[in-house]
mmCIF file of C-alpha atoms (C1' of nucleotides) in Angstrom:
data_model
loop_
_atom_site.group_PDB
_atom_site.id
_atom_site.type_symbol
_atom_site.label_atom_id
_atom_site.label_comp_id
_atom_site.label_asym_id
_atom_site.label_seq_id
_atom_site.Cartn_x
_atom_site.Cartn_y
_atom_site.Cartn_z
ATOM 1 C CA MET W 134 -1.518 3.298 24.096
ATOM 2 C CA LYS W 135 1.770 1.786 23.812
ATOM 3 C CA THR W 136 3.944 2.097 20.562
ATOM 4 C CA LEU W 137 5.039 -0.833 19.543
ATOM 5 C CA ASN W 138 9.143 -1.565 19.968
ATOM 6 C CA ARG W 139 11.686 -2.697 17.943
ATOM 7 C CA GLU W 140 11.156 -6.516 18.778
ATOM 8 C CA PHE W 141 8.001 -6.392 17.452
ATOM 9 C CA TYR W 142 9.209 -5.965 13.920
ATOM 10 C CA ASN W 143 12.360 -7.658 14.744
ATOM 11 C CA ARG W 144 10.484 -11.460 13.199
ATOM 12 C CA ASP W 145 9.702 -12.533 9.768
ATOM 13 C CA SER W 146 7.152 -10.755 7.531
ATOM 14 C CA ILE W 147 4.229 -13.074 7.923
ATOM 15 C CA ALA W 148 4.514 -13.174 11.559
ATOM 16 C CA VAL W 149 4.355 -9.250 11.806
ATOM 17 C CA ALA W 150 1.961 -8.879 9.282
ATOM 18 C CA LYS W 151 -0.381 -10.933 11.058
ATOM 19 C CA ASP W 152 0.194 -9.463 14.303
ATOM 20 C CA LEU W 153 0.129 -5.699 12.454
ATOM 21 C CA LEU W 154 -4.083 -6.085 11.444
ATOM 22 C CA GLY W 155 -5.884 -4.370 14.314
ATOM 23 C CA LYS W 156 -3.025 -2.229 15.370
ATOM 24 C CA VAL W 157 -3.480 1.559 14.808
ATOM 25 C CA LEU W 158 -1.037 3.269 12.369
ATOM 26 C CA VAL W 159 -0.466 6.996 13.557
ATOM 27 C CA HIS W 160 1.138 10.273 11.567
ATOM 28 C CA LYS W 161 1.498 13.405 13.500
ATOM 29 C CA ILE W 162 1.854 16.630 11.079
ATOM 30 C CA ASP W 163 2.343 19.906 13.089
ATOM 31 C CA GLY W 164 0.900 18.559 16.159
ATOM 32 C CA ASN W 165 -2.319 17.140 14.506
ATOM 33 C CA ARG W 166 -2.648 13.281 14.884
ATOM 34 C CA MET W 167 -3.977 11.276 12.292
ATOM 35 C CA ALA W 168 -4.975 7.502 13.546
ATOM 36 C CA THR W 169 -6.098 4.716 11.488
ATOM 37 C CA LYS W 170 -6.713 0.940 12.134
ATOM 38 C CA ILE W 171 -4.477 -1.168 9.718
ATOM 39 C CA VAL W 172 -7.002 -3.652 8.090
ATOM 40 C CA GLU W 173 -5.110 -5.301 5.250
ATOM 41 C CA VAL W 174 -1.289 -6.018 4.924
ATOM 42 C CA GLU W 175 0.866 -8.287 2.829
ATOM 43 C CA ALA W 176 4.143 -10.228 3.721
ATOM 44 C CA TYR W 177 7.057 -9.697 1.281
ATOM 45 C CA MET W 178 9.690 -12.247 2.428
ATOM 46 C CA GLY W 179 13.024 -10.940 0.777
ATOM 47 C CA VAL W 180 15.415 -12.873 -0.853
ATOM 48 C CA GLU W 181 13.555 -16.392 -1.030
ATOM 49 C CA ASP W 182 10.448 -14.181 -2.359
ATOM 50 C CA LYS W 183 10.146 -13.679 -6.211
ATOM 51 C CA ALA W 184 7.523 -10.664 -5.768
ATOM 52 C CA ALA W 185 10.063 -8.796 -3.434
ATOM 53 C CA HIS W 186 12.262 -5.894 -4.550
ATOM 54 C CA SER W 187 14.690 -7.681 -2.890
ATOM 55 C CA TYR W 188 14.377 -10.983 -4.229
ATOM 56 C CA GLY W 189 17.630 -13.161 -4.778
ATOM 57 C CA GLY W 190 19.450 -10.486 -2.757
ATOM 58 C CA ARG W 191 18.800 -7.267 -5.137
ATOM 59 C CA ARG W 192 20.221 -4.578 -3.457
ATOM 60 C CA THR W 193 19.807 -1.211 -5.239
ATOM 61 C CA LYS W 194 19.388 2.471 -3.794
ATOM 62 C CA ARG W 195 15.650 1.902 -3.436
ATOM 63 C CA VAL W 196 15.688 -1.309 -1.601
ATOM 64 C CA GLU W 197 18.960 -0.047 0.785
ATOM 65 C CA VAL W 198 16.474 0.386 3.786
ATOM 66 C CA MET W 199 15.241 -3.263 3.994
ATOM 67 C CA TYR W 200 18.709 -4.251 4.465
ATOM 68 C CA GLY W 201 18.659 -2.278 7.506
ATOM 69 C CA ALA W 202 17.334 -2.579 10.986
ATOM 70 C CA PRO W 203 13.779 -3.382 11.752
ATOM 71 C CA GLY W 204 11.045 -0.951 12.466
ATOM 72 C CA PHE W 205 11.732 1.640 9.667
ATOM 73 C CA SER W 206 9.680 2.816 6.877
ATOM 74 C CA TYR W 207 10.045 1.766 3.214
ATOM 75 C CA VAL W 208 8.483 4.324 0.998
ATOM 76 C CA TYR W 209 8.332 3.941 -2.849
ATOM 77 C CA LEU W 210 6.832 4.899 -5.938
ATOM 78 C CA ILE W 211 4.724 2.824 -7.830
ATOM 79 C CA TYR W 212 3.470 3.379 -11.511
ATOM 80 C CA GLY W 213 4.918 6.780 -11.737
ATOM 81 C CA MET W 214 2.077 8.126 -9.321
ATOM 82 C CA TYR W 215 1.391 6.680 -6.166
ATOM 83 C CA ASN W 216 3.759 6.007 -3.016
ATOM 84 C CA CYS W 217 3.199 2.762 -1.063
ATOM 85 C CA PHE W 218 3.754 2.570 2.567
ATOM 86 C CA ASN W 219 5.871 -0.920 3.939
ATOM 87 C CA ILE W 220 7.334 -1.304 7.494
ATOM 88 C CA VAL W 221 10.879 -3.313 7.496
ATOM 89 C CA THR W 222 11.152 -6.365 9.384
ATOM 90 C CA ASN W 223 13.189 -9.081 10.732
ATOM 91 C CA VAL W 224 17.014 -8.711 11.533
ATOM 92 C CA LEU W 225 19.510 -6.484 10.290
ATOM 93 C CA GLY W 226 20.861 -7.550 6.997
ATOM 94 C CA THR W 227 17.247 -9.375 6.119
ATOM 95 C CA PRO W 228 15.574 -7.536 3.750
ATOM 96 C CA GLN W 229 11.954 -8.500 4.330
ATOM 97 C CA ALA W 230 9.033 -5.958 4.784
ATOM 98 C CA VAL W 231 5.260 -5.845 5.150
ATOM 99 C CA LEU W 232 3.159 -3.731 2.751
ATOM 100 C CA ILE W 233 0.149 -1.777 4.637
ATOM 101 C CA ARG W 234 -2.392 -2.074 1.943
ATOM 102 C CA ALA W 235 -5.397 -0.740 3.647
ATOM 103 C CA VAL W 236 -6.417 0.951 6.882
ATOM 104 C CA GLU W 237 -9.644 2.478 8.605
ATOM 105 C CA PRO W 238 -9.737 6.213 9.302
ATOM 106 C CA LEU W 239 -10.200 6.566 13.156
ATOM 107 C CA GLU W 240 -8.913 10.131 14.374
ATOM 108 C CA GLY W 241 -7.878 13.153 12.191
ATOM 109 C CA LEU W 242 -10.671 12.502 9.179
ATOM 110 C CA GLU W 243 -10.844 16.251 8.086
ATOM 111 C CA ALA W 244 -7.530 16.339 7.461
ATOM 112 C CA MET W 245 -7.498 12.911 5.646
ATOM 113 C CA ALA W 246 -10.032 13.906 3.571
ATOM 114 C CA GLN W 247 -8.177 17.718 2.443
ATOM 115 C CA TYR W 248 -4.786 15.457 1.921
ATOM 116 C CA ARG W 249 -6.773 12.988 -0.091
ATOM 117 C CA TYR W 250 -9.439 15.019 -2.017
ATOM 118 C CA LYS W 251 -9.017 18.446 -1.307
ATOM 119 C CA LYS W 252 -12.241 18.492 0.278
ATOM 120 C CA SER W 253 -14.170 18.797 3.834
ATOM 121 C CA TYR W 254 -15.367 15.260 4.904
ATOM 122 C CA ASP W 255 -18.741 15.985 5.431
ATOM 123 C CA THR W 256 -18.906 16.910 1.499
ATOM 124 C CA LEU W 257 -17.639 13.400 0.664
ATOM 125 C CA THR W 258 -19.417 10.661 -1.397
ATOM 126 C CA LYS W 259 -20.064 7.352 0.344
ATOM 127 C CA ARG W 260 -17.717 5.963 -2.443
ATOM 128 C CA GLN W 261 -15.342 8.693 -1.514
ATOM 129 C CA ILE W 262 -15.248 8.098 2.346
ATOM 130 C CA ILE W 263 -14.442 4.150 1.577
ATOM 131 C CA GLY W 264 -12.022 5.081 -1.172
ATOM 132 C CA LEU W 265 -10.174 7.420 1.284
ATOM 133 C CA THR W 266 -7.629 4.340 2.584
ATOM 134 C CA SER W 267 -8.971 1.380 0.624
ATOM 135 C CA GLY W 268 -5.232 0.838 -0.970
ATOM 136 C CA PRO W 269 -1.796 1.087 -0.411
ATOM 137 C CA GLY W 270 -1.989 4.379 -2.465
ATOM 138 C CA LYS W 271 -4.831 5.991 -1.466
ATOM 139 C CA LEU W 272 -3.820 5.492 2.314
ATOM 140 C CA SER W 273 -0.398 7.183 1.377
ATOM 141 C CA MET W 274 -2.359 10.198 0.265
ATOM 142 C CA ALA W 275 -4.481 9.994 2.982
ATOM 143 C CA LEU W 276 -2.129 10.069 5.659
ATOM 144 C CA SER W 277 0.378 12.299 3.798
ATOM 145 C CA ILE W 278 3.283 9.844 3.348
ATOM 146 C CA ASP W 279 5.770 10.064 0.714
ATOM 147 C CA LYS W 280 9.258 9.519 -0.411
ATOM 148 C CA ARG W 281 10.069 12.036 2.282
ATOM 149 C CA HIS W 282 9.130 9.253 4.794
ATOM 150 C CA ASN W 283 11.352 6.716 3.432
ATOM 151 C CA GLY W 284 13.743 5.328 6.498
ATOM 152 C CA VAL W 285 12.032 7.137 8.891
ATOM 153 C CA ASP W 286 12.511 5.285 12.514
ATOM 154 C CA LEU W 287 8.804 3.577 13.632
ATOM 155 C CA CYS W 288 10.084 3.517 17.200
ATOM 156 C CA GLY W 289 10.021 7.579 16.861
ATOM 157 C CA SER W 290 7.074 9.776 17.910
ATOM 158 C CA ARG W 291 5.620 11.288 14.632
ATOM 159 C CA LEU W 292 5.034 8.199 12.426
ATOM 160 C CA TYR W 293 4.418 4.868 14.300
ATOM 161 C CA VAL W 294 1.893 1.928 15.463
ATOM 162 C CA GLU W 295 0.292 1.514 18.505
ATOM 163 C CA GLU W 296 -1.257 -1.285 20.156
ATOM 164 C CA GLY W 297 -5.208 -1.403 19.358
ATOM 165 C CA ASP W 298 -7.899 -2.627 21.439
ATOM 166 C CA ASN W 299 -8.863 -5.173 19.004
ATOM 167 C CA ASP W 300 -8.417 -8.686 19.907
ATOM 168 C CA ASN W 301 -10.877 -10.935 18.621
ATOM 169 C CA ILE W 302 -10.123 -10.481 14.758
ATOM 170 C CA ASP W 303 -11.343 -13.042 12.153
ATOM 171 C CA ILE W 304 -8.170 -12.815 9.653
ATOM 172 C CA VAL W 305 -8.164 -14.321 6.096
ATOM 173 C CA ALA W 306 -5.213 -15.186 4.262
ATOM 174 C CA ALA W 307 -5.531 -14.813 0.361
ATOM 175 C CA LYS W 308 -3.193 -14.301 -2.550
ATOM 176 C CA ARG W 309 -1.155 -10.974 -2.816
ATOM 177 C CA ILE W 310 -2.308 -8.486 -5.255
ATOM 178 C CA GLY W 311 -0.786 -6.767 -8.591
ATOM 179 C CA ILE W 312 2.124 -9.257 -8.502
ATOM 180 C CA ASP W 313 1.463 -11.272 -11.959
ATOM 181 C CA TYR W 314 5.056 -11.539 -12.971
ATOM 182 C CA ALA W 315 6.053 -13.264 -9.735
ATOM 183 C CA GLU W 316 5.348 -17.258 -11.010
ATOM 184 C CA GLU W 317 4.920 -19.556 -8.042
ATOM 185 C CA ALA W 318 5.123 -16.904 -5.777
ATOM 186 C CA LYS W 319 2.022 -14.656 -6.976
ATOM 187 C CA ASP W 320 -0.064 -17.920 -5.611
ATOM 188 C CA TYR W 321 1.293 -17.420 -2.038
ATOM 189 C CA LEU W 322 -1.459 -16.747 0.639
ATOM 190 C CA TRP W 323 0.796 -13.784 1.958
ATOM 191 C CA ARG W 324 -1.660 -11.358 2.041
ATOM 192 C CA PHE W 325 -4.104 -10.958 5.404
ATOM 193 C CA TYR W 326 -6.879 -8.900 5.907
ATOM 194 C CA ILE W 327 -9.670 -8.199 8.779
ATOM 195 C CA LYS W 328 -12.732 -10.557 7.645
ATOM 196 C CA ASP W 329 -15.668 -7.845 6.452
ATOM 197 C CA ASN W 330 -13.875 -5.064 7.094
ATOM 198 C CA LYS W 331 -15.087 -2.309 4.779
ATOM 199 C CA TYR W 332 -11.851 -0.675 3.557
ATOM 200 C CA VAL W 333 -10.399 -3.999 2.667
ATOM 201 C CA SER W 334 -9.214 -3.327 -0.905
ATOM 202 C CA VAL W 335 -9.639 -6.586 -2.380
ATOM 203 C CA VAL W 336 -12.111 -9.285 -1.044
ATOM 204 C "C1'" DC J 50 -22.351 -1.320 -9.827
ATOM 205 C "C1'" DT J 51 -19.146 -3.603 -12.743
ATOM 206 C "C1'" DA J 52 -15.659 -3.435 -16.596
ATOM 207 C "C1'" DC J 53 -12.261 -1.396 -19.051
ATOM 208 C "C1'" DG J 54 -8.092 1.375 -20.382
ATOM 209 C "C1'" DG J 55 -5.090 5.308 -19.853
ATOM 210 C "C1'" DA J 56 -2.389 7.743 -16.543
ATOM 211 C "C1'" DT J 57 2.694 9.059 -15.281
ATOM 212 C "C1'" DT J 58 7.934 8.974 -14.156
ATOM 213 C "C1'" DT J 59 10.867 6.287 -11.144
ATOM 214 C "C1'" DT J 60 14.284 2.795 -11.000
ATOM 215 C "C1'" DC J 61 16.942 -0.560 -13.197
ATOM 216 C "C1'" DT J 62 18.652 -3.162 -17.125
ATOM 217 C "C1'" DG R 294 13.801 1.321 -23.312
ATOM 218 C "C1'" DA R 295 10.529 -1.590 -20.455
ATOM 219 C "C1'" DA R 296 7.844 -2.536 -16.698
ATOM 220 C "C1'" DA R 297 5.887 -1.151 -12.348
ATOM 221 C "C1'" DA R 298 3.585 -4.254 -4.729
ATOM 222 C "C1'" DT R 299 -2.101 1.441 -8.339
ATOM 223 C "C1'" DC R 300 -6.237 4.256 -9.305
ATOM 224 C "C1'" DC R 301 -9.764 6.866 -11.472
ATOM 225 C "C1'" DG R 302 -12.981 8.367 -14.895
ATOM 226 C "C1'" DT R 303 -15.790 6.708 -18.298
ATOM 227 C "C1'" DA R 304 -19.024 4.057 -20.412
ATOM 228 C "C1'" DG R 305 -22.278 0.246 -20.121
ATOM 229 C "C1'" DT R 306 -25.445 -2.722 -17.714
#
DNA sequence: CTACGGATTTTCT
DNA sequence: GAAAATCCGTAGT
């Protein structure tokens, strides 16, 4: 499968977010490949978006990578415990990103089960199988993504997104999650997910 | 199966 | 010193 190039990410977050649905997020560790279908995303539109970490042009050490070139990863720790994986979008100097909120496991199920639960995949309960990757913190655990992966080039060969074979998907637009502080921006329909997919975090 | 509240620590004010 | 782009276990239908 073809890896998405820099140009794909060099657009505004909303356009990239929608186009990422159905694409395949891959993480290779020691030659082992884990692959997952992207099923839920959120667009963060930067300077003009009260929910974004870069709102109003805030430029701290944490947020710095969003001001860089598109197609790099932005990983941050949330609630003291969980990592969230984002993809930097739009032109250099425009601090936008897409949060990957949920994915569906495709390859490397055993490795994911170990990273996530320290258990073999076939001992998982139904609830645990869905819980593998049905949320931003969860998928980061399953794919072994943490702060070390902040600023990684997704046009490289270890962590990247491939074309999927999923053309006819039904996209739902909804309010973003966990941003009640963002005033009017909390109601924008900037979360997108694949209709009826089991791994979507909030329906 | 749903609802609730506690966990835990980085980051910025 | 407060808040945070979340998750999980427990308790109650």
